[in-house]
XYZ file of C-alpha atoms in Angstrom:
705
model
C 0.000 0.000 0.000
C 1.399 3.392 -0.952
C 2.141 5.910 1.774
C 0.302 8.876 0.283
C 1.436 11.099 3.160
C 4.767 11.331 1.329
C 3.040 12.905 -1.671
C 0.947 15.804 -0.318
C 1.114 17.839 -3.525
C -0.094 14.887 -5.591
C -3.193 14.720 -3.384
C -3.641 18.491 -3.700
C -3.026 18.619 -7.453
C -5.670 16.084 -8.479
C -8.784 17.857 -7.085
C -7.474 21.258 -8.204
C -6.993 19.982 -11.766
C -10.419 18.315 -11.700
C -12.056 21.597 -10.706
C -10.279 23.440 -13.530
C -11.325 20.784 -16.044
C -14.957 20.870 -14.921
C -15.175 24.656 -15.226
C -13.770 24.646 -18.776
C -15.368 21.463 -20.128
C -18.635 21.475 -18.173
C -19.638 25.160 -18.125
C -23.311 24.273 -17.654
C -22.637 23.523 -13.988
C -23.333 27.229 -13.492
C -21.437 27.753 -10.240
C -21.067 31.469 -9.510
C -17.838 32.883 -8.054
C -19.675 34.202 -4.960
C -21.271 30.838 -4.236
C -17.933 29.113 -4.723
C -16.231 31.544 -2.359
C -18.832 30.995 0.363
C -18.778 27.215 0.021
C -14.981 27.189 -0.079
C -14.812 29.331 3.067
C -17.142 26.957 4.915
C -15.167 23.934 3.717
C -11.864 25.491 4.747
C -13.210 26.296 8.210
C -14.592 22.788 8.545
C -11.263 21.322 7.457
C -9.471 23.389 10.087
C -11.838 22.076 12.760
C -11.313 18.463 11.722
C -7.545 18.967 11.687
C -7.102 20.648 15.075
C -10.072 19.454 17.092
C -10.680 15.918 15.870
C -7.132 14.659 16.108
C -7.974 10.959 16.074
C -6.373 8.975 13.254
C -9.713 7.561 12.191
C -10.987 11.038 11.265
C -8.118 11.921 8.922
C -10.109 10.769 5.896
C -12.676 13.465 6.750
C -10.046 16.211 6.657
C -8.684 14.888 3.368
C -12.150 14.730 1.811
C -13.030 18.256 2.881
C -9.736 19.635 1.592
C -10.247 17.837 -1.717
C -13.654 19.506 -2.077
C -12.102 22.853 -1.182
C -9.388 22.481 -3.807
C -11.970 21.415 -6.384
C -13.894 24.626 -5.694
C -10.664 26.617 -5.808
C -9.779 25.185 -9.215
C -13.246 25.966 -10.555
C -13.058 29.532 -9.228
C -9.530 30.093 -10.579
C -10.748 29.611 -14.147
C -13.503 32.153 -13.635
C -11.132 34.680 -12.079
C -8.697 34.354 -14.995
C -11.440 34.695 -17.610
C -10.753 38.047 -19.286
C -14.350 38.377 -20.436
C -15.743 38.586 -16.897
C -13.560 41.544 -15.922
C -15.499 44.793 -15.482
C -13.066 46.759 -17.645
C -12.975 44.146 -20.425
C -12.812 46.131 -23.650
C -15.778 44.436 -25.345
C -18.065 45.586 -22.536
C -17.419 49.187 -23.623
C -17.166 48.914 -27.416
C -20.081 51.267 -28.083
C -18.681 54.612 -29.173
C -15.053 53.457 -29.135
C -12.846 55.204 -31.686
C -9.391 53.915 -30.869
C -7.322 52.199 -28.184
C -3.947 52.794 -26.615
C -2.172 49.422 -26.615
C 1.178 48.135 -25.417
C 3.273 45.564 -27.256
C 2.916 42.658 -24.837
C 5.011 40.017 -26.569
C 8.266 39.945 -28.491
C 7.411 40.791 -32.144
C 8.234 37.897 -34.458
C 8.675 37.881 -38.201
C 6.371 35.572 -40.140
C 6.545 34.726 -43.875
C 4.165 37.558 -44.825
C 3.865 39.722 -41.732
C 5.136 40.699 -38.311
C 3.105 39.250 -35.454
C 2.813 40.239 -31.818
C 0.307 40.460 -28.978
C -1.062 43.842 -27.890
C -2.257 44.569 -24.371
C -5.088 47.145 -24.437
C -4.717 49.830 -21.769
C -7.022 52.751 -22.636
C -10.041 53.361 -24.819
C -10.968 56.673 -26.413
C -14.417 57.377 -27.776
C -16.431 60.279 -29.131
C -15.840 62.241 -25.943
C -12.435 63.483 -24.821
C -12.397 61.307 -21.698
C -10.478 58.052 -21.780
C -11.444 54.793 -20.109
C -9.036 52.165 -18.745
C -9.731 48.806 -20.388
C -8.259 45.325 -20.310
C -7.850 42.645 -22.934
C -5.279 41.270 -25.333
C -5.422 41.016 -29.108
C -3.277 39.291 -31.708
C -1.877 41.906 -34.087
C -0.381 41.475 -37.562
C 1.641 44.175 -39.319
C 2.835 44.192 -42.928
C 6.607 44.088 -43.250
C 7.604 47.723 -43.399
C 10.102 50.223 -42.032
C 7.581 51.287 -39.396
C 6.835 47.774 -38.136
C 10.356 46.302 -37.966
C 11.535 48.655 -35.167
C 8.669 47.606 -32.858
C 9.873 46.390 -29.482
C 8.328 44.848 -26.426
C 6.658 47.557 -24.299
C 6.105 50.118 -27.097
C 2.838 52.064 -26.851
C 0.678 52.739 -29.902
C -2.789 53.928 -30.855
C -4.886 51.496 -32.898
C -8.380 51.966 -34.369
C -11.611 50.380 -33.160
C -13.434 48.052 -33.554
C -11.390 44.916 -32.941
C -12.410 41.799 -34.814
C -13.232 38.618 -32.928
C -11.290 35.440 -33.647
C -13.507 33.152 -35.683
C -14.456 29.677 -34.505
C -13.324 26.598 -36.493
C -15.227 26.451 -39.753
C -14.398 22.903 -40.753
C -15.007 19.591 -38.971
C -12.137 18.615 -36.633
C -10.223 21.766 -37.519
C -7.823 23.122 -34.899
C -9.706 25.486 -32.580
C -7.466 28.525 -32.866
C -9.982 30.711 -31.036
C -9.977 28.488 -27.951
C -6.186 28.288 -28.132
C -5.911 32.082 -28.020
C -8.602 32.466 -25.360
C -6.625 30.227 -23.023
C -3.792 32.706 -23.430
C -6.127 35.603 -22.629
C -6.281 36.759 -26.278
C -9.819 37.496 -27.437
C -9.412 39.511 -30.638
C -7.216 40.043 -33.667
C -6.333 42.970 -35.914
C -4.385 43.512 -39.113
C -2.814 46.952 -38.972
C -1.551 48.580 -42.143
C 1.178 51.171 -41.864
C -1.286 54.066 -41.749
C -3.707 52.325 -39.350
C -1.663 52.838 -36.200
C 0.423 55.560 -34.595
C 3.503 54.901 -32.487
C 3.442 57.002 -29.312
C 7.228 56.919 -28.857
C 6.808 55.677 -25.298
C 7.994 52.341 -23.950
C 6.264 50.863 -20.906
C 8.007 47.510 -20.602
C 8.384 45.183 -17.665
C 12.080 45.694 -16.773
C 12.688 41.993 -16.213
C 11.241 40.877 -19.541
C 12.794 43.828 -21.364
C 16.226 42.867 -20.020
C 15.589 39.232 -20.963
C 14.675 40.073 -24.563
C 17.599 42.496 -24.991
C 20.038 39.979 -23.561
C 18.700 37.268 -25.856
C 19.104 39.550 -28.888
C 22.730 40.151 -27.902
C 23.354 36.407 -27.588
C 21.672 35.711 -30.936
C 23.937 38.260 -32.570
C 26.955 36.657 -30.909
C 25.965 33.261 -32.342
C 25.927 34.762 -35.821
C 29.308 36.405 -35.302
C 30.704 32.998 -34.350
C 30.067 31.639 -37.838
C 26.639 29.995 -37.437
C 24.180 30.587 -40.273
C 21.175 29.148 -42.097
C 19.695 25.963 -40.611
C 22.522 25.520 -38.108
C 21.910 29.002 -36.703
C 18.149 28.372 -36.496
C 18.637 25.100 -34.621
C 21.245 26.642 -32.290
C 18.922 29.547 -31.475
C 16.084 27.118 -30.711
C 18.126 24.687 -28.621
C 20.192 27.191 -26.649
C 17.865 30.179 -26.298
C 14.367 28.854 -27.023
C 14.044 31.171 -30.045
C 12.498 29.130 -32.860
C 10.990 31.889 -35.014
C 13.821 31.654 -37.551
C 13.708 27.859 -37.759
C 12.960 26.640 -41.296
C 9.706 24.707 -41.707
C 11.423 21.759 -43.406
C 13.887 21.438 -40.515
C 11.049 21.592 -38.007
C 9.163 18.887 -39.911
C 12.257 16.650 -39.964
C 12.554 16.804 -36.188
C 8.830 16.086 -35.806
C 9.035 13.046 -38.100
C 12.079 11.749 -36.222
C 10.330 12.095 -32.858
C 12.961 14.594 -31.694
C 10.992 17.834 -31.589
C 11.629 18.052 -27.857
C 15.289 18.694 -28.681
C 14.356 22.032 -30.270
C 12.293 23.217 -27.301
C 14.157 24.552 -24.291
C 12.694 22.197 -21.724
C 13.530 19.895 -18.867
C 16.236 18.088 -20.847
C 18.198 21.292 -21.500
C 17.785 22.539 -17.947
C 18.733 19.075 -16.699
C 21.946 19.067 -18.762
C 22.911 22.479 -17.401
C 22.045 21.338 -13.887
C 24.180 18.178 -14.180
C 27.110 20.038 -15.701
C 27.020 22.803 -13.097
C 26.575 20.286 -10.309
C 29.687 18.459 -11.541
C 31.719 21.680 -11.748
C 30.600 22.656 -8.236
C 31.428 19.230 -6.862
C 34.142 20.692 -4.629
C 31.322 22.147 -2.492
C 30.199 18.714 -1.286
C 32.460 18.489 1.756
C 30.519 20.320 4.448
C 26.857 20.923 5.109
C 27.028 24.690 4.528
C 28.933 24.092 1.287
C 26.223 21.746 0.036
C 23.617 24.381 0.836
C 25.655 27.025 -1.011
C 25.984 24.677 -3.964
C 22.210 24.205 -4.237
C 21.638 27.956 -3.970
C 24.190 28.579 -6.736
C 22.468 25.958 -8.890
C 19.130 27.677 -8.342
C 20.606 31.031 -9.339
C 22.196 29.517 -12.452
C 18.979 27.771 -13.532
C 16.930 30.944 -13.273
C 19.607 33.037 -14.955
C 19.467 30.630 -17.878
C 15.679 30.973 -17.895
C 16.186 34.735 -18.067
C 18.525 34.664 -21.076
C 16.240 32.146 -22.808
C 13.452 34.718 -22.883
C 11.371 33.460 -19.940
C 9.181 31.473 -22.323
C 6.464 29.235 -20.831
C 8.446 26.069 -21.583
C 11.629 27.298 -19.885
C 9.670 28.646 -16.914
C 7.947 25.284 -16.584
C 11.211 23.360 -16.749
C 12.985 25.731 -14.354
C 10.190 25.494 -11.817
C 10.166 21.696 -12.067
C 13.882 21.406 -11.341
C 13.643 24.139 -8.683
C 11.403 21.933 -6.601
C 13.825 19.047 -7.057
C 16.651 21.267 -5.769
C 14.511 22.539 -2.905
C 13.733 18.925 -2.054
C 17.454 18.247 -1.825
C 17.919 21.327 0.366
C 15.274 19.926 2.685
C 16.876 16.461 2.517
C 13.814 15.053 0.719
C 15.557 13.527 -2.276
C 13.366 10.468 -2.580
C 10.108 12.066 -3.708
C 10.654 13.552 -7.141
C 7.014 12.917 -8.078
C 5.914 15.135 -5.200
C 8.303 17.883 -6.355
C 6.869 17.648 -9.874
C 3.340 17.810 -8.489
C 4.285 20.881 -6.439
C 5.569 22.724 -9.521
C 2.448 21.770 -11.514
C 0.243 22.906 -8.615
C 1.865 26.361 -8.586
C 1.699 26.718 -12.366
C -2.024 25.899 -12.334
C -2.633 28.390 -9.547
C -0.829 31.072 -11.559
C -2.651 30.169 -14.779
C -5.281 27.393 -14.692
C -5.348 27.292 -18.505
C -1.950 25.582 -18.369
C -3.920 22.370 -17.848
C -4.974 22.522 -21.513
C -1.566 23.521 -22.926
C -0.137 20.607 -24.886
C 3.405 21.645 -23.914
C 2.464 21.488 -20.231
C 0.879 18.063 -20.614
C 3.706 16.595 -22.686
C 6.400 17.934 -20.346
C 4.941 16.539 -17.165
C 3.772 13.247 -18.652
C 7.209 12.611 -20.199
C 9.067 13.376 -16.973
C 6.685 11.244 -14.903
C 7.012 8.406 -17.407
C 10.813 8.561 -17.258
C 10.899 8.716 -13.451
C 8.496 5.798 -12.942
C 8.943 3.577 -16.010
C 12.530 3.963 -17.209
C 14.134 1.674 -14.634
C 11.553 -1.161 -14.986
C 11.899 -1.020 -18.788
C 15.689 -1.026 -18.527
C 15.596 -4.045 -16.200
C 13.714 -6.089 -18.789
C 17.012 -6.811 -20.571
C 20.429 -7.611 -19.155
C 23.262 -6.759 -21.550
C 26.880 -7.468 -20.666
C 28.450 -5.297 -23.346
C 28.841 -1.814 -21.843
C 28.302 0.062 -25.109
C 25.148 -1.886 -25.965
C 23.980 -1.558 -22.376
C 24.334 2.231 -22.606
C 22.391 2.233 -25.869
C 19.644 0.181 -24.229
C 19.565 2.606 -21.289
C 19.026 5.549 -23.650
C 16.361 3.556 -25.519
C 14.620 2.780 -22.223
C 14.412 6.518 -21.502
C 12.893 7.150 -24.948
C 10.430 4.270 -24.531
C 9.346 5.502 -21.102
C 8.749 9.024 -22.396
C 6.945 7.730 -25.491
C 4.609 5.472 -23.512
C 3.734 8.426 -21.294
C 3.032 10.832 -24.155
C 1.255 8.483 -26.603
C -2.280 9.427 -25.442
C -1.566 13.135 -25.999
C 0.214 12.821 -29.357
C -2.570 10.630 -30.725
C -5.383 12.843 -29.421
C -3.924 16.256 -30.279
C -1.816 15.487 -33.365
C -3.370 12.281 -34.800
C 0.080 10.889 -35.552
C 2.798 8.587 -34.268
C 6.551 8.715 -34.871
C 7.834 5.208 -35.555
C 11.581 5.689 -35.107
C 11.721 7.838 -31.968
C 13.871 5.144 -30.330
C 16.341 5.188 -33.222
C 16.712 8.965 -33.387
C 17.188 9.233 -29.628
C 20.145 6.811 -29.781
C 22.275 9.450 -31.477
C 20.242 12.605 -30.712
C 20.676 12.324 -26.962
C 24.508 12.323 -26.892
C 24.790 14.835 -29.745
C 22.277 17.220 -28.160
C 24.293 16.937 -24.953
C 27.367 18.077 -26.906
C 25.395 20.880 -28.599
C 24.043 22.274 -25.321
C 27.412 22.151 -23.529
C 29.459 23.517 -26.437
C 26.725 26.079 -27.101
C 26.901 27.341 -23.530
C 30.681 27.617 -23.877
C 30.191 29.494 -27.152
C 27.888 32.007 -25.470
C 30.512 32.554 -22.768
C 33.437 33.083 -25.165
C 31.509 34.750 -28.005
C 33.262 38.072 -27.327
C 36.754 36.548 -27.661
C 38.075 36.654 -31.242
C 39.292 33.401 -32.842
C 38.248 31.344 -29.813
C 34.584 32.017 -30.542
C 35.123 30.922 -34.156
C 36.831 27.724 -33.039
C 34.034 26.795 -30.643
C 31.517 27.921 -33.260
C 32.891 25.300 -35.683
C 32.346 22.631 -33.029
C 28.743 23.721 -32.468
C 28.145 23.979 -36.224
C 29.530 20.474 -36.789
C 27.433 18.911 -34.034
C 24.248 20.564 -35.291
C 25.072 19.617 -38.893
C 25.398 15.963 -37.908
C 22.179 16.209 -35.903
C 20.252 17.748 -38.820
C 21.548 15.099 -41.223
C 20.586 12.385 -38.759
C 16.977 13.499 -38.375
C 16.695 13.953 -42.156
C 17.818 10.355 -42.601
C 15.316 9.098 -40.013
C 12.577 11.118 -41.721
C 13.439 9.468 -45.050
C 12.853 5.975 -43.647
C 9.551 4.348 -44.679
C 6.641 5.048 -42.323
C 8.759 7.402 -40.215
C 5.588 9.204 -39.209
C 2.137 7.638 -39.304
C -0.624 10.224 -39.697
C -4.401 10.066 -39.573
C -4.609 8.189 -36.233
C -7.792 9.703 -34.875
C -8.623 9.178 -31.189
C -12.028 10.111 -29.778
C -12.475 11.765 -26.389
C -13.639 8.484 -24.847
C -10.636 6.625 -26.255
C -8.319 9.378 -25.033
C -9.789 9.054 -21.524
C -9.292 5.277 -21.589
C -5.689 5.637 -22.765
C -5.016 8.101 -19.951
C -6.629 5.724 -17.485
C -4.450 2.862 -18.741
C -1.328 5.022 -18.349
C -2.244 6.048 -14.796
C -2.971 2.427 -13.888
C 0.384 1.433 -15.374
C 2.142 3.994 -13.179
C 0.310 2.704 -10.114
C 1.055 -0.907 -10.983
C 4.781 -0.172 -11.273
C 4.928 2.102 -8.222
C 2.839 -0.175 -5.974
C 4.124 -3.415 -7.528
C 0.634 -4.843 -7.855
C 0.520 -7.057 -10.915
C -3.176 -7.694 -10.594
C -3.751 -4.138 -11.832
C -2.649 -5.417 -15.238
C -6.176 -6.771 -15.681
C -7.611 -3.254 -15.333
C -5.050 -1.879 -17.778
C -5.977 -4.509 -20.343
C -9.668 -3.778 -19.747
C -9.149 -0.083 -20.500
C -7.207 -0.922 -23.653
C -9.896 -3.407 -24.668
C -12.491 -0.633 -24.452
C -10.292 1.465 -26.739
C -10.100 -1.399 -29.241
C -13.864 -1.916 -29.136
C -14.480 1.799 -29.700
C -12.043 1.917 -32.621
C -13.624 -1.223 -34.132
C -17.067 0.361 -33.952
C -15.792 3.491 -35.664
C -14.060 1.445 -38.364
C -17.259 -0.471 -39.020
C -19.211 2.784 -39.250
C -16.636 4.215 -41.668
C -17.162 1.288 -44.054
C -20.813 2.320 -44.379
C -20.404 6.090 -44.514
C -21.311 8.164 -47.517
C -21.632 11.889 -47.848
C -20.293 15.135 -49.209
C -18.406 17.916 -47.425
C -18.001 21.409 -48.858
C -15.095 22.826 -46.875
C -14.926 26.454 -45.828
C -11.633 27.792 -47.177
C -10.655 31.336 -47.978
C -9.632 31.762 -51.644
C -10.006 28.018 -52.264
C -12.709 25.526 -53.173
C -12.691 21.956 -51.829
C -15.510 19.402 -52.052
C -14.900 15.957 -50.584
C -17.038 13.011 -51.768
C -16.920 10.029 -49.405
C -18.122 6.493 -50.056
C -17.092 3.956 -47.434
C -13.350 4.136 -46.916
C -12.758 5.891 -50.233
C -12.996 9.562 -51.023
C -12.372 11.917 -53.907
C -11.462 15.584 -53.481
C -12.702 18.062 -56.056
C -10.503 21.125 -55.590
C -8.658 23.895 -57.356
C -5.010 23.280 -58.210
C -3.734 26.072 -55.950
C -5.195 24.332 -52.895
C -3.422 21.051 -53.626
C -0.149 22.972 -53.762
C -0.913 24.567 -50.395
C 0.019 21.711 -48.051
C -0.306 23.874 -44.945
C -3.987 24.653 -45.586
C -4.746 20.995 -46.341
C -3.087 19.866 -43.104
C -4.783 22.559 -41.025
C -8.334 22.486 -42.390
C -8.971 19.144 -44.110
C -6.933 16.328 -42.618
C -8.647 16.407 -39.233
C -11.968 15.463 -40.818
C -10.290 12.763 -42.901
C -8.611 11.267 -39.836
C -11.899 11.110 -37.932
C -13.588 9.302 -40.826
C -10.611 6.925 -41.336
C -9.919 8.300 -44.792
C -6.590 8.498 -46.559
C -4.667 11.761 -45.993
C -3.733 11.568 -49.684
C -7.039 11.228 -51.563
C -7.592 10.977 -55.269
C -7.946 14.552 -56.507
C -9.954 15.994 -59.358
C -9.700 19.437 -60.945
C -12.738 21.477 -61.952
C -11.715 21.287 -65.595
C -11.636 17.456 -65.581
C -14.381 14.910 -66.219
C -14.599 11.760 -64.137
C -16.715 8.633 -63.755
C -16.692 5.857 -61.160
C -19.163 3.511 -59.527
C -20.262 6.169 -57.039
C -19.521 9.540 -58.690
C -19.810 11.079 -62.120
C -18.610 14.522 -63.177
C -19.348 15.997 -66.580
C -18.372 19.590 -67.222
C -19.917 21.600 -64.378
C -22.332 18.903 -63.165
C -21.530 16.331 -60.472
C -23.802 13.394 -59.659
C -23.164 11.691 -56.316
C -25.294 9.490 -54.050
C -28.534 10.443 -55.782
C -27.778 14.180 -55.548
C -26.943 16.562 -58.378
C -24.486 19.420 -57.835
C -23.993 22.226 -60.356
C -20.971 24.530 -60.276
C -21.301 28.175 -61.343
C -17.975 29.751 -62.284
C -16.169 31.452 -65.155
C -14.969 28.332 -66.948
C -18.024 26.122 -66.632
C -20.974 28.449 -66.424
C -24.131 26.939 -67.886
C -25.395 28.608 -71.060
C -28.736 30.386 -70.611
C -30.070 29.129 -73.992
C -31.334 25.830 -72.514
C -34.946 25.147 -73.423
C -35.704 24.145 -69.850
C -34.504 24.877 -66.318
C -32.358 22.033 -65.018
C -33.386 20.745 -61.569
C -30.394 20.373 -59.222
C -30.083 19.782 -55.502
C -27.220 22.215 -54.977
C -25.745 25.027 -57.024
C -22.288 26.125 -55.906
C -21.033 29.602 -56.789
C -17.232 29.856 -56.666
C -14.620 32.477 -57.452
C -15.101 36.125 -58.344
C -18.521 35.801 -59.937
C -20.635 38.861 -60.592
C -23.753 38.439 -58.414
C -26.614 37.428 -60.722
C -29.131 35.237 -58.921
C -31.718 35.865 -61.619
C -29.528 34.164 -64.243
C -29.068 31.249 -61.852
C -32.827 30.891 -61.518
C -33.243 31.125 -65.283
C -30.853 28.187 -65.787
C -31.556 25.968 -62.751
C -34.235 24.908 -60.342
C -31.906 24.743 -57.329
C -32.978 23.460 -53.937
C -30.122 25.346 -52.271
C -27.673 27.998 -53.441
C -24.201 27.515 -51.966
C -21.851 30.505 -51.898
C -18.342 29.114 -51.641
C -15.631 30.453 -49.342
C -13.581 31.374 -52.423
C -16.097 34.135 -53.178
C -14.796 37.464 -51.785
C -16.847 38.680 -48.797
C -18.155 41.815 -50.546
C -19.440 39.712 -53.465
C -20.808 37.014 -51.154
C -22.906 39.641 -49.399
C -24.413 40.733 -52.726
C -25.176 37.117 -53.637
C -26.978 36.547 -50.346
C -28.909 39.809 -50.656
C -30.171 38.936 -54.134
C -31.014 35.360 -53.123
C -33.011 36.659 -50.154
C -34.910 39.129 -52.365
C -35.734 36.458 -54.966
C -36.718 33.841 -52.394
C -33.963 31.365 -53.231
C -32.682 29.344 -50.221
C -28.966 29.890 -49.752
C -26.064 29.075 -47.485
C -22.743 30.924 -47.263
C -19.935 28.375 -46.912
C -17.759 31.122 -45.388
C -19.890 30.689 -42.255
C -18.800 27.056 -41.946
C -18.385 23.843 -43.901
C -21.515 22.001 -45.037
C -21.777 18.230 -44.585
C -24.452 16.303 -46.464
C -25.353 12.650 -46.044
C -23.277 11.810 -42.976
C -25.070 10.471 -39.937
C -25.142 12.821 -36.976
C -22.961 11.663 -34.092
């Protein structure tokens, strides 16, 4: 039986996290902040009474139960307190009459392929009257690349016009919910500001700590370039050493993802751990006396947080630094044996600071990987006994990778619908090489101001990163290096998490009979997947996706599907991955469907396309565009189920009615908004039913789930 008294923060973390989850995922519970505060106060008082008055051992369960309820309430209330939209000065509560806002650059501006992006923190609102009003709220801002936007720095004040556009909800099935992602970061609007849309106020109101961190990081980035690093090697060095991945090439990023080594590019627990081990070794002479050991731990703490400072104080580095801080504090308190409790303590504090961390994939992957390594690495390693020292070391590294992979599988499947097949292979050489990169990179940062020496060390860093990049490219080139389209439902995700937790308990408590419960949870996952696979064999339907400047119509029959799309969309792999592949994964469809252009004719057992007419599953679809517009000289009006208008078509609903008897007019997302509005206005006036695909994808024929 586990002695849970040794893990107080684990017992505190679970009800707090449950309360946060319930508030976000079950908002219909309708608990008000005032009611929560009153109930929590009563529970806390009752817990104090049970702790200090009823001191009998048999009543300890009562204290624990009451405290669990209190922490559940606290977690629920924390989400409400951090919700920007419930603040009295939230900017959307005072939008009427707003003319412009005074905003502060809240985040480090980053250069994107076509723009400069940053987050603005709204501070004041000005309306028709001269008086200003303090407001709160954050918006995502995009600037065109120009001489006025490039000099922007963290803390700069500017005036921007009102109103501020809301972030749109996902418009396609299983599309990434970018709005929810931003809301969890406190960002509830977005603006695109042309050069003449905003005015710089020539005032900087930056947090001194963050301003120093960003300036110091810029200096270090420049020093890396002076040391001879460039192109992909410079991008990888900046990501690994300083957590700055904005200049990392997309193809390099994809190679690391396919090789299962993306964690190498994120400043995380591994990097902080390497620095901690190296510094601990160098400070080994302070292990003789008790006061020296204490000084050593304090120096390690200072070094860890200084590194977090020069790495830009990003969420990942803060998370990793806090995790290892609690480990160091545990050593200071002579509590070395309870790393899990230290991890739980750091997670508890991070959730108290920002409860939305519970839904950050980086947060979940970091903690699950570390917990998996701590609990599972040694049992996995003990499965094989290898006499050869070199092979034994390779197996030890593989055991670490396997432990981390087992722990993160539920999250990678649920959030990314993919699995990296050769993570164990890439980690065999990535782990030692990344160790060399981090150590030599730290040395390079220290000697970057010394001529010749910085170039010499720079060659070492460049060589190590070059080998690393070539290695991940080779792993990516292997067949089935990354398996995509592995959809996992919410129920299956919950069962996989349950199986992982039960596995941890089985290993920690050494109770083999829990294996039956693990297999039961996995069996439920298999049954659920089998049911979905059976349903996919009998599915049939059509999806008109909502895409800006593109047209995409997916025809599904069983496990096969055909995509009717414009050629520019098929060349835009990013849009396909973002907007289409989620729906395909859920329906167990190939991520690489047969494609058909609008100028092509096609015939199969379930679909026929001739010119601008498509017959599918007993429905007839007509397409109205420049190339395939039906001639008005027909002697009769053709009855169709759907008529899709695409491209820059001059609004002419009367001509449509003269040519077709359409049950529903579909205005595609490729139609510019100003033309789409004219189409809808004319359709409304002439009594023709219509639907604007820009409002969201349309699915026809699929059974409702």
